Amino acid sequence: MKISRFLTLAVVFVALAACKPKGAGAADGDGKDAGLQPVAVVNGQAITRATFDFYVQAATGQPSASLNAEQKQQALDALIRLQLVAAKAEKDGLSKGETAAAIELSRLDALQRAATESYLKDKTPTEQELKTEYDTQVAQMPRNEYRARHILVQTKEFADQILARLAKGEKFEALAKDSLDSSRDKGGDLGWFGPQAMVKPFADAVMALKKGETTAKPVQTQFGFHIIRLDDVREVQPPPFEQVKPQLTQVVLAKKFRAYGDELAKAAKVEKKLQ
């Protein structure tokens, strides 16, 4: 069951009107109380300035302050209709089952995003933390990249026939025209790749070859049977530290928040009942 994007947003807005994204603050007032001021009252239910600002930011990607008067009224009319439809749906008993689950997940997701921002706001990674993470990532990188060709066929029998033809001197590039893979148009050439880019049986076979060698027998994967030839190998150079600092920052922050979640889990009383 698919829930409308705007209905899902509305659920979050009503439940978490105070959790505004950056740039979605009250446009026409000062202080926290401005966000609690109603911009409309629908059947006795207030739509607050915070909810309106959040709606505009999420729906358009722009703060409400950037809209002209006509656009603001159009956005408010849309939010009013959305609230009316949502209220009618709830009155008709539609806020059950999968819809209730979607509402709850939206609420939890919004709370987690708010918790993430709050927890990490004063935990900017230090230079040493970034360098430690960089060293960890570099240590996990594959040492080499490979350039290989392959011929993919459906059966082992056909693969064995191709190997026999190669042994008789036929060109790999010519036989690659029978491959099921789109690389057949390039003589089976896969270009440069790291082992992590390929399924394990394929990657293991490539790394076991020496430059210029072809697999002695077909390599089976979920795609079929491969005959592989290793054309070249080159050493991987890690990107400069300064170049990847933004990505490292995100990784370190994610690890910090994961550790925070782990601490909460350890302190919680959890009873799992999933069968």
PDB file of C-alpha atoms in Angstrom:
ATOM      1  CA  MET A   1       0.000   0.000   0.000  1.00  0.00           C
ATOM      2  CA  LYS A   2       1.513   3.310  -1.057  1.00  0.00           C
ATOM      3  CA  ILE A   3       0.978   6.373   1.107  1.00  0.00           C
ATOM      4  CA  SER A   4       0.929   9.768  -0.552  1.00  0.00           C
ATOM      5  CA  ARG A   5       4.166  11.681  -0.027  1.00  0.00           C
ATOM      6  CA  PHE A   6       2.268  14.721   1.143  1.00  0.00           C
ATOM      7  CA  LEU A   7       0.061  12.704   3.482  1.00  0.00           C
ATOM      8  CA  THR A   8       3.176  11.226   5.014  1.00  0.00           C
ATOM      9  CA  LEU A   9       4.687  14.694   5.333  1.00  0.00           C
ATOM     10  CA  ALA A  10       1.523  15.978   6.944  1.00  0.00           C
ATOM     11  CA  VAL A  11       1.645  13.270   9.571  1.00  0.00           C
ATOM     12  CA  VAL A  12       5.182  14.295  10.450  1.00  0.00           C
ATOM     13  CA  PHE A  13       4.306  17.992  10.443  1.00  0.00           C
ATOM     14  CA  VAL A  14       1.359  17.578  12.804  1.00  0.00           C
ATOM     15  CA  ALA A  15       3.249  15.232  15.129  1.00  0.00           C
ATOM     16  CA  LEU A  16       6.543  17.148  15.115  1.00  0.00           C
ATOM     17  CA  ALA A  17       5.732  20.701  14.157  1.00  0.00           C
ATOM     18  CA  ALA A  18       8.519  22.027  16.347  1.00  0.00           C
ATOM     19  CA  CYS A  19      11.214  19.953  14.572  1.00  0.00           C
ATOM     20  CA  LYS A  20      11.890  22.337  11.714  1.00  0.00           C
ATOM     21  CA  PRO A  21      14.561  21.799   9.066  1.00  0.00           C
ATOM     22  CA  LYS A  22      17.205  24.472   8.689  1.00  0.00           C
ATOM     23  CA  GLY A  23      15.839  27.487   6.907  1.00  0.00           C
ATOM     24  CA  ALA A  24      12.239  26.635   7.752  1.00  0.00           C
ATOM     25  CA  GLY A  25      11.898  28.915  10.750  1.00  0.00           C
ATOM     26  CA  ALA A  26       9.026  31.325  11.350  1.00  0.00           C
ATOM     27  CA  ALA A  27       9.081  33.981   8.689  1.00  0.00           C
ATOM     28  CA  ASP A  28       6.779  36.595  10.147  1.00  0.00           C
ATOM     29  CA  GLY A  29       7.669  36.587  13.829  1.00  0.00           C
ATOM     30  CA  ASP A  30      10.512  36.430  16.282  1.00  0.00           C
ATOM     31  CA  GLY A  31      11.242  33.856  18.957  1.00  0.00           C
ATOM     32  CA  LYS A  32      10.094  30.327  19.535  1.00  0.00           C
ATOM     33  CA  ASP A  33       6.473  31.349  20.230  1.00  0.00           C
ATOM     34  CA  ALA A  34       6.057  32.553  16.643  1.00  0.00           C
ATOM     35  CA  GLY A  35       6.127  28.965  15.430  1.00  0.00           C
ATOM     36  CA  LEU A  36       3.137  28.133  17.634  1.00  0.00           C
ATOM     37  CA  GLN A  37       0.939  30.862  16.178  1.00  0.00           C
ATOM     38  CA  PRO A  38      -1.872  29.482  13.980  1.00  0.00           C
ATOM     39  CA  VAL A  39      -1.913  30.351  10.296  1.00  0.00           C
ATOM     40  CA  ALA A  40      -5.313  28.679   9.897  1.00  0.00           C
ATOM     41  CA  VAL A  41      -7.899  26.846  11.992  1.00  0.00           C
ATOM     42  CA  VAL A  42      -9.644  23.946  10.256  1.00  0.00           C
ATOM     43  CA  ASN A  43     -12.710  22.529  12.015  1.00  0.00           C
ATOM     44  CA  GLY A  44     -11.213  23.642  15.306  1.00  0.00           C
ATOM     45  CA  GLN A  45      -7.767  22.188  14.539  1.00  0.00           C
ATOM     46  CA  ALA A  46      -4.987  24.786  14.360  1.00  0.00           C
ATOM     47  CA  ILE A  47      -2.320  24.686  11.669  1.00  0.00           C
ATOM     48  CA  THR A  48       0.690  26.345  13.266  1.00  0.00           C
ATOM     49  CA  ARG A  49       3.263  28.558  11.610  1.00  0.00           C
ATOM     50  CA  ALA A  50       5.880  25.864  12.323  1.00  0.00           C
ATOM     51  CA  THR A  51       3.793  23.236  10.541  1.00  0.00           C
ATOM     52  CA  PHE A  52       3.254  25.541   7.567  1.00  0.00           C
ATOM     53  CA  ASP A  53       6.949  26.431   7.337  1.00  0.00           C
ATOM     54  CA  PHE A  54       7.903  22.768   7.564  1.00  0.00           C
ATOM     55  CA  TYR A  55       5.386  21.855   4.870  1.00  0.00           C
ATOM     56  CA  VAL A  56       6.669  24.486   2.449  1.00  0.00           C
ATOM     57  CA  GLN A  57      10.316  23.564   3.068  1.00  0.00           C
ATOM     58  CA  ALA A  58       9.689  19.841   2.592  1.00  0.00           C
ATOM     59  CA  ALA A  59       7.385  20.223  -0.411  1.00  0.00           C
ATOM     60  CA  THR A  60       9.364  22.851  -2.334  1.00  0.00           C
ATOM     61  CA  GLY A  61      12.879  22.740  -0.906  1.00  0.00           C
ATOM     62  CA  GLN A  62      12.620  26.460  -0.110  1.00  0.00           C
ATOM     63  CA  PRO A  63      11.828  28.369   3.089  1.00  0.00           C
ATOM     64  CA  SER A  64       8.375  29.906   3.240  1.00  0.00           C
ATOM     65  CA  ALA A  65       9.964  33.362   3.477  1.00  0.00           C
ATOM     66  CA  SER A  66      11.071  32.993  -0.149  1.00  0.00           C
ATOM     67  CA  LEU A  67       7.461  32.752  -1.393  1.00  0.00           C
ATOM     68  CA  ASN A  68       5.413  35.734  -2.443  1.00  0.00           C
ATOM     69  CA  ALA A  69       2.002  36.403  -0.911  1.00  0.00           C
ATOM     70  CA  GLU A  70       0.103  34.510  -3.623  1.00  0.00           C
ATOM     71  CA  GLN A  71       2.382  31.482  -3.371  1.00  0.00           C
ATOM     72  CA  LYS A  72       2.002  31.422   0.412  1.00  0.00           C
ATOM     73  CA  GLN A  73      -1.779  31.399   0.073  1.00  0.00           C
ATOM     74  CA  GLN A  74      -1.602  28.593  -2.484  1.00  0.00           C
ATOM     75  CA  ALA A  75       0.635  26.575  -0.161  1.00  0.00           C
ATOM     76  CA  LEU A  76      -1.693  27.194   2.773  1.00  0.00           C
ATOM     77  CA  ASP A  77      -4.724  26.143   0.719  1.00  0.00           C
ATOM     78  CA  ALA A  78      -2.921  22.943  -0.248  1.00  0.00           C
ATOM     79  CA  LEU A  79      -2.031  22.232   3.389  1.00  0.00           C
ATOM     80  CA  ILE A  80      -5.624  22.881   4.476  1.00  0.00           C
ATOM     81  CA  ARG A  81      -6.943  20.431   1.870  1.00  0.00           C
ATOM     82  CA  LEU A  82      -4.325  17.931   2.948  1.00  0.00           C
ATOM     83  CA  GLN A  83      -5.395  18.228   6.579  1.00  0.00           C
ATOM     84  CA  LEU A  84      -9.058  17.899   5.627  1.00  0.00           C
ATOM     85  CA  VAL A  85      -8.415  14.745   3.603  1.00  0.00           C
ATOM     86  CA  ALA A  86      -6.265  13.278   6.380  1.00  0.00           C
ATOM     87  CA  ALA A  87      -8.884  14.072   9.028  1.00  0.00           C
ATOM     88  CA  LYS A  88     -11.643  12.504   6.909  1.00  0.00           C
ATOM     89  CA  ALA A  89      -9.505   9.422   6.319  1.00  0.00           C
ATOM     90  CA  GLU A  90      -8.948   9.063  10.049  1.00  0.00           C
ATOM     91  CA  LYS A  91     -12.667   9.534  10.733  1.00  0.00           C
ATOM     92  CA  ASP A  92     -13.430   6.816   8.189  1.00  0.00           C
ATOM     93  CA  GLY A  93     -11.176   4.411  10.048  1.00  0.00           C
ATOM     94  CA  LEU A  94      -8.387   4.424   7.491  1.00  0.00           C
ATOM     95  CA  SER A  95      -5.615   5.108  10.006  1.00  0.00           C
ATOM     96  CA  LYS A  96      -5.178   1.427  10.751  1.00  0.00           C
ATOM     97  CA  GLY A  97      -3.035  -1.458   9.578  1.00  0.00           C
ATOM     98  CA  GLU A  98      -0.377  -0.452   7.065  1.00  0.00           C
ATOM     99  CA  THR A  99      -1.404   3.193   7.259  1.00  0.00           C
ATOM    100  CA  ALA A 100      -0.905   3.193  11.027  1.00  0.00           C
ATOM    101  CA  ALA A 101       2.481   1.541  10.532  1.00  0.00           C
ATOM    102  CA  ALA A 102       3.462   4.178   7.946  1.00  0.00           C
ATOM    103  CA  ILE A 103       2.396   6.972  10.311  1.00  0.00           C
ATOM    104  CA  GLU A 104       4.384   5.480  13.173  1.00  0.00           C
ATOM    105  CA  LEU A 105       7.479   4.970  11.028  1.00  0.00           C
ATOM    106  CA  SER A 106       7.241   8.573   9.807  1.00  0.00           C
ATOM    107  CA  ARG A 107       7.046   9.748  13.416  1.00  0.00           C
ATOM    108  CA  LEU A 108      10.024   7.626  14.448  1.00  0.00           C
ATOM    109  CA  ASP A 109      12.055   8.746  11.443  1.00  0.00           C
ATOM    110  CA  ALA A 110      11.390  12.418  12.155  1.00  0.00           C
ATOM    111  CA  LEU A 111      12.336  11.966  15.811  1.00  0.00           C
ATOM    112  CA  GLN A 112      15.534  10.154  14.867  1.00  0.00           C
ATOM    113  CA  ARG A 113      16.523  12.938  12.475  1.00  0.00           C
ATOM    114  CA  ALA A 114      15.894  15.495  15.221  1.00  0.00           C
ATOM    115  CA  ALA A 115      17.881  13.381  17.692  1.00  0.00           C
ATOM    116  CA  THR A 116      20.737  13.039  15.214  1.00  0.00           C
ATOM    117  CA  GLU A 117      21.004  16.785  14.728  1.00  0.00           C
ATOM    118  CA  SER A 118      20.772  17.450  18.467  1.00  0.00           C
ATOM    119  CA  TYR A 119      23.300  14.785  19.481  1.00  0.00           C
ATOM    120  CA  LEU A 120      25.891  15.607  16.832  1.00  0.00           C
ATOM    121  CA  LYS A 121      25.715  19.406  16.930  1.00  0.00           C
ATOM    122  CA  ASP A 122      28.690  19.662  19.320  1.00  0.00           C
ATOM    123  CA  LYS A 123      30.549  16.553  18.175  1.00  0.00           C
ATOM    124  CA  THR A 124      32.444  17.830  15.153  1.00  0.00           C
ATOM    125  CA  PRO A 125      35.186  15.294  14.358  1.00  0.00           C
ATOM    126  CA  THR A 126      38.713  16.332  15.261  1.00  0.00           C
ATOM    127  CA  GLU A 127      41.534  16.264  12.739  1.00  0.00           C
ATOM    128  CA  GLN A 128      42.955  13.209  14.507  1.00  0.00           C
ATOM    129  CA  GLU A 129      39.637  11.366  14.315  1.00  0.00           C
ATOM    130  CA  LEU A 130      39.457  12.071  10.595  1.00  0.00           C
ATOM    131  CA  LYS A 131      43.025  10.898  10.038  1.00  0.00           C
ATOM    132  CA  THR A 132      42.363   7.713  12.016  1.00  0.00           C
ATOM    133  CA  GLU A 133      39.295   7.008   9.906  1.00  0.00           C
ATOM    134  CA  TYR A 134      41.268   7.767   6.752  1.00  0.00           C
ATOM    135  CA  ASP A 135      43.939   5.245   7.748  1.00  0.00           C
ATOM    136  CA  THR A 136      41.237   2.664   8.470  1.00  0.00           C
ATOM    137  CA  GLN A 137      39.625   3.190   5.085  1.00  0.00           C
ATOM    138  CA  VAL A 138      42.947   3.056   3.243  1.00  0.00           C
ATOM    139  CA  ALA A 139      43.880  -0.181   5.028  1.00  0.00           C
ATOM    140  CA  GLN A 140      40.624  -1.736   3.831  1.00  0.00           C
ATOM    141  CA  MET A 141      41.070  -0.639   0.227  1.00  0.00           C
ATOM    142  CA  PRO A 142      42.056  -3.261  -2.341  1.00  0.00           C
ATOM    143  CA  ARG A 143      45.716  -2.948  -3.263  1.00  0.00           C
ATOM    144  CA  ASN A 144      45.183  -3.487  -6.979  1.00  0.00           C
ATOM    145  CA  GLU A 145      42.781  -2.773  -9.795  1.00  0.00           C
ATOM    146  CA  TYR A 146      42.364  -5.191 -12.666  1.00  0.00           C
ATOM    147  CA  ARG A 147      41.535  -4.975 -16.338  1.00  0.00           C
ATOM    148  CA  ALA A 148      40.012  -8.149 -17.665  1.00  0.00           C
ATOM    149  CA  ARG A 149      37.891  -9.581 -20.442  1.00  0.00           C
ATOM    150  CA  HIS A 150      35.273 -12.261 -20.067  1.00  0.00           C
ATOM    151  CA  ILE A 151      32.881 -14.377 -22.054  1.00  0.00           C
ATOM    152  CA  LEU A 152      29.627 -15.194 -20.277  1.00  0.00           C
ATOM    153  CA  VAL A 153      27.522 -18.159 -21.402  1.00  0.00           C
ATOM    154  CA  GLN A 154      24.582 -20.052 -19.967  1.00  0.00           C
ATOM    155  CA  THR A 155      25.985 -23.586 -19.740  1.00  0.00           C
ATOM    156  CA  LYS A 156      29.237 -25.210 -18.685  1.00  0.00           C
ATOM    157  CA  GLU A 157      29.217 -27.302 -21.865  1.00  0.00           C
ATOM    158  CA  PHE A 158      29.262 -24.200 -24.052  1.00  0.00           C
ATOM    159  CA  ALA A 159      31.952 -22.628 -21.849  1.00  0.00           C
ATOM    160  CA  ASP A 160      34.103 -25.750 -22.239  1.00  0.00           C
ATOM    161  CA  GLN A 161      33.684 -25.533 -26.012  1.00  0.00           C
ATOM    162  CA  ILE A 162      34.913 -21.930 -25.991  1.00  0.00           C
ATOM    163  CA  LEU A 163      37.935 -22.882 -23.879  1.00  0.00           C
ATOM    164  CA  ALA A 164      38.747 -25.629 -26.381  1.00  0.00           C
ATOM    165  CA  ARG A 165      38.550 -23.153 -29.259  1.00  0.00           C
ATOM    166  CA  LEU A 166      40.840 -20.755 -27.385  1.00  0.00           C
ATOM    167  CA  ALA A 167      43.311 -23.590 -26.902  1.00  0.00           C
ATOM    168  CA  LYS A 168      43.330 -24.093 -30.668  1.00  0.00           C
ATOM    169  CA  GLY A 169      44.352 -20.476 -31.202  1.00  0.00           C
ATOM    170  CA  GLU A 170      41.067 -18.640 -31.831  1.00  0.00           C
ATOM    171  CA  LYS A 171      41.013 -15.028 -30.646  1.00  0.00           C
ATOM    172  CA  PHE A 172      39.367 -14.257 -27.305  1.00  0.00           C
ATOM    173  CA  GLU A 173      37.937 -11.010 -28.684  1.00  0.00           C
ATOM    174  CA  ALA A 174      36.274 -12.837 -31.577  1.00  0.00           C
ATOM    175  CA  LEU A 175      34.774 -15.534 -29.368  1.00  0.00           C
ATOM    176  CA  ALA A 176      33.463 -12.854 -27.000  1.00  0.00           C
ATOM    177  CA  LYS A 177      30.788 -12.075 -29.601  1.00  0.00           C
ATOM    178  CA  ASP A 178      28.951 -15.125 -28.254  1.00  0.00           C
ATOM    179  CA  SER A 179      28.911 -13.661 -24.730  1.00  0.00           C
ATOM    180  CA  LEU A 180      25.624 -12.889 -23.011  1.00  0.00           C
ATOM    181  CA  ASP A 181      27.167  -9.776 -21.463  1.00  0.00           C
ATOM    182  CA  SER A 182      27.009  -6.366 -23.146  1.00  0.00           C
ATOM    183  CA  SER A 183      30.824  -6.275 -23.087  1.00  0.00           C
ATOM    184  CA  ARG A 184      30.688  -8.605 -26.115  1.00  0.00           C
ATOM    185  CA  ASP A 185      30.670  -5.486 -28.304  1.00  0.00           C
ATOM    186  CA  LYS A 186      34.092  -4.582 -26.855  1.00  0.00           C
ATOM    187  CA  GLY A 187      35.665  -7.993 -27.149  1.00  0.00           C
ATOM    188  CA  GLY A 188      34.594  -8.817 -23.599  1.00  0.00           C
ATOM    189  CA  ASP A 189      36.554  -5.881 -22.133  1.00  0.00           C
ATOM    190  CA  LEU A 190      35.323  -4.917 -18.656  1.00  0.00           C
ATOM    191  CA  GLY A 191      37.682  -1.979 -18.220  1.00  0.00           C
ATOM    192  CA  TRP A 192      39.390  -1.287 -14.896  1.00  0.00           C
ATOM    193  CA  PHE A 193      37.692  -2.486 -11.715  1.00  0.00           C
ATOM    194  CA  GLY A 194      38.395  -3.338  -8.102  1.00  0.00           C
ATOM    195  CA  PRO A 195      37.632  -6.794  -6.689  1.00  0.00           C
ATOM    196  CA  GLN A 196      34.775  -5.368  -4.622  1.00  0.00           C
ATOM    197  CA  ALA A 197      32.957  -4.411  -7.828  1.00  0.00           C
ATOM    198  CA  MET A 198      32.519  -8.043  -8.868  1.00  0.00           C
ATOM    199  CA  VAL A 199      30.804 -11.047  -7.308  1.00  0.00           C
ATOM    200  CA  LYS A 200      33.208 -13.069  -5.174  1.00  0.00           C
ATOM    201  CA  PRO A 201      33.765 -16.116  -7.432  1.00  0.00           C
ATOM    202  CA  PHE A 202      34.575 -13.805 -10.346  1.00  0.00           C
ATOM    203  CA  ALA A 203      36.854 -11.560  -8.266  1.00  0.00           C
ATOM    204  CA  ASP A 204      38.673 -14.530  -6.744  1.00  0.00           C
ATOM    205  CA  ALA A 205      39.309 -15.986 -10.193  1.00  0.00           C
ATOM    206  CA  VAL A 206      40.654 -12.686 -11.514  1.00  0.00           C
ATOM    207  CA  MET A 207      43.021 -12.205  -8.567  1.00  0.00           C
ATOM    208  CA  ALA A 208      44.361 -15.744  -8.998  1.00  0.00           C
ATOM    209  CA  LEU A 209      45.423 -15.042 -12.591  1.00  0.00           C
ATOM    210  CA  LYS A 210      48.703 -13.625 -13.789  1.00  0.00           C
ATOM    211  CA  LYS A 211      48.740 -10.919 -16.439  1.00  0.00           C
ATOM    212  CA  GLY A 212      47.846 -12.436 -19.810  1.00  0.00           C
ATOM    213  CA  GLU A 213      46.426 -15.663 -18.359  1.00  0.00           C
ATOM    214  CA  THR A 214      42.965 -17.108 -19.015  1.00  0.00           C
ATOM    215  CA  THR A 215      41.026 -19.210 -16.520  1.00  0.00           C
ATOM    216  CA  ALA A 216      41.715 -22.914 -17.061  1.00  0.00           C
ATOM    217  CA  LYS A 217      38.086 -23.816 -16.460  1.00  0.00           C
ATOM    218  CA  PRO A 218      34.764 -21.944 -16.463  1.00  0.00           C
ATOM    219  CA  VAL A 219      33.986 -19.800 -13.426  1.00  0.00           C
ATOM    220  CA  GLN A 220      30.411 -20.179 -12.235  1.00  0.00           C
ATOM    221  CA  THR A 221      28.440 -17.281 -10.743  1.00  0.00           C
ATOM    222  CA  GLN A 222      24.743 -16.535 -10.426  1.00  0.00           C
ATOM    223  CA  PHE A 223      24.943 -15.042 -13.925  1.00  0.00           C
ATOM    224  CA  GLY A 224      26.215 -18.157 -15.659  1.00  0.00           C
ATOM    225  CA  PHE A 225      29.659 -19.456 -16.653  1.00  0.00           C
ATOM    226  CA  HIS A 226      32.583 -17.121 -17.359  1.00  0.00           C
ATOM    227  CA  ILE A 227      35.826 -17.531 -19.226  1.00  0.00           C
ATOM    228  CA  ILE A 228      38.101 -14.762 -17.944  1.00  0.00           C
ATOM    229  CA  ARG A 229      41.348 -13.301 -19.251  1.00  0.00           C
ATOM    230  CA  LEU A 230      43.411 -10.905 -17.167  1.00  0.00           C
ATOM    231  CA  ASP A 231      44.854  -8.166 -19.371  1.00  0.00           C
ATOM    232  CA  ASP A 232      46.521  -5.854 -16.860  1.00  0.00           C
ATOM    233  CA  VAL A 233      47.014  -4.982 -13.180  1.00  0.00           C
ATOM    234  CA  ARG A 234      47.786  -1.647 -11.556  1.00  0.00           C
ATOM    235  CA  GLU A 235      48.311  -0.483  -8.001  1.00  0.00           C
ATOM    236  CA  VAL A 236      45.518   1.513  -6.421  1.00  0.00           C
ATOM    237  CA  GLN A 237      46.462   4.964  -5.153  1.00  0.00           C
ATOM    238  CA  PRO A 238      44.282   6.181  -2.268  1.00  0.00           C
ATOM    239  CA  PRO A 239      42.757   9.643  -2.682  1.00  0.00           C
ATOM    240  CA  PRO A 240      44.510  12.473  -0.812  1.00  0.00           C
ATOM    241  CA  PHE A 241      43.312  13.011   2.758  1.00  0.00           C
ATOM    242  CA  GLU A 242      42.203  16.599   2.126  1.00  0.00           C
ATOM    243  CA  GLN A 243      40.143  15.533  -0.870  1.00  0.00           C
ATOM    244  CA  VAL A 244      38.008  13.091   1.107  1.00  0.00           C
ATOM    245  CA  LYS A 245      37.668  15.009   4.389  1.00  0.00           C
ATOM    246  CA  PRO A 246      33.963  15.787   3.794  1.00  0.00           C
ATOM    247  CA  GLN A 247      33.177  12.101   3.282  1.00  0.00           C
ATOM    248  CA  LEU A 248      35.314  11.126   6.265  1.00  0.00           C
ATOM    249  CA  THR A 249      33.431  13.638   8.396  1.00  0.00           C
ATOM    250  CA  GLN A 250      30.128  11.998   7.508  1.00  0.00           C
ATOM    251  CA  VAL A 251      31.510   8.526   8.246  1.00  0.00           C
ATOM    252  CA  VAL A 252      32.845   9.569  11.660  1.00  0.00           C
ATOM    253  CA  LEU A 253      29.594  11.322  12.570  1.00  0.00           C
ATOM    254  CA  ALA A 254      27.597   8.265  11.520  1.00  0.00           C
ATOM    255  CA  LYS A 255      29.785   6.056  13.707  1.00  0.00           C
ATOM    256  CA  LYS A 256      29.329   8.396  16.664  1.00  0.00           C
ATOM    257  CA  PHE A 257      25.571   8.321  16.332  1.00  0.00           C
ATOM    258  CA  ARG A 258      25.616   4.542  15.892  1.00  0.00           C
ATOM    259  CA  ALA A 259      27.601   4.263  19.130  1.00  0.00           C
ATOM    260  CA  TYR A 260      25.008   6.482  20.826  1.00  0.00           C
ATOM    261  CA  GLY A 261      22.262   4.149  19.634  1.00  0.00           C
ATOM    262  CA  ASP A 262      24.240   1.147  20.880  1.00  0.00           C
ATOM    263  CA  GLU A 263      24.502   2.755  24.327  1.00  0.00           C
ATOM    264  CA  LEU A 264      20.738   3.281  24.428  1.00  0.00           C
ATOM    265  CA  ALA A 265      20.179  -0.318  23.368  1.00  0.00           C
ATOM    266  CA  LYS A 266      22.460  -1.641  26.118  1.00  0.00           C
ATOM    267  CA  ALA A 267      20.600   0.385  28.748  1.00  0.00           C
ATOM    268  CA  ALA A 268      17.155  -0.598  27.474  1.00  0.00           C
ATOM    269  CA  LYS A 269      15.037  -3.559  28.483  1.00  0.00           C
ATOM    270  CA  VAL A 270      14.267  -5.241  25.165  1.00  0.00           C
ATOM    271  CA  GLU A 271      12.144  -8.333  24.647  1.00  0.00           C
ATOM    272  CA  LYS A 272      12.227  -9.660  21.086  1.00  0.00           C
ATOM    273  CA  LYS A 273       9.221 -11.685  19.941  1.00  0.00           C
ATOM    274  CA  LEU A 274       9.782 -11.932  16.208  1.00  0.00           C
ATOM    275  CA  GLN A 275       9.438 -15.525  15.027  1.00  0.00           C
TER     276      GLN A 275
END
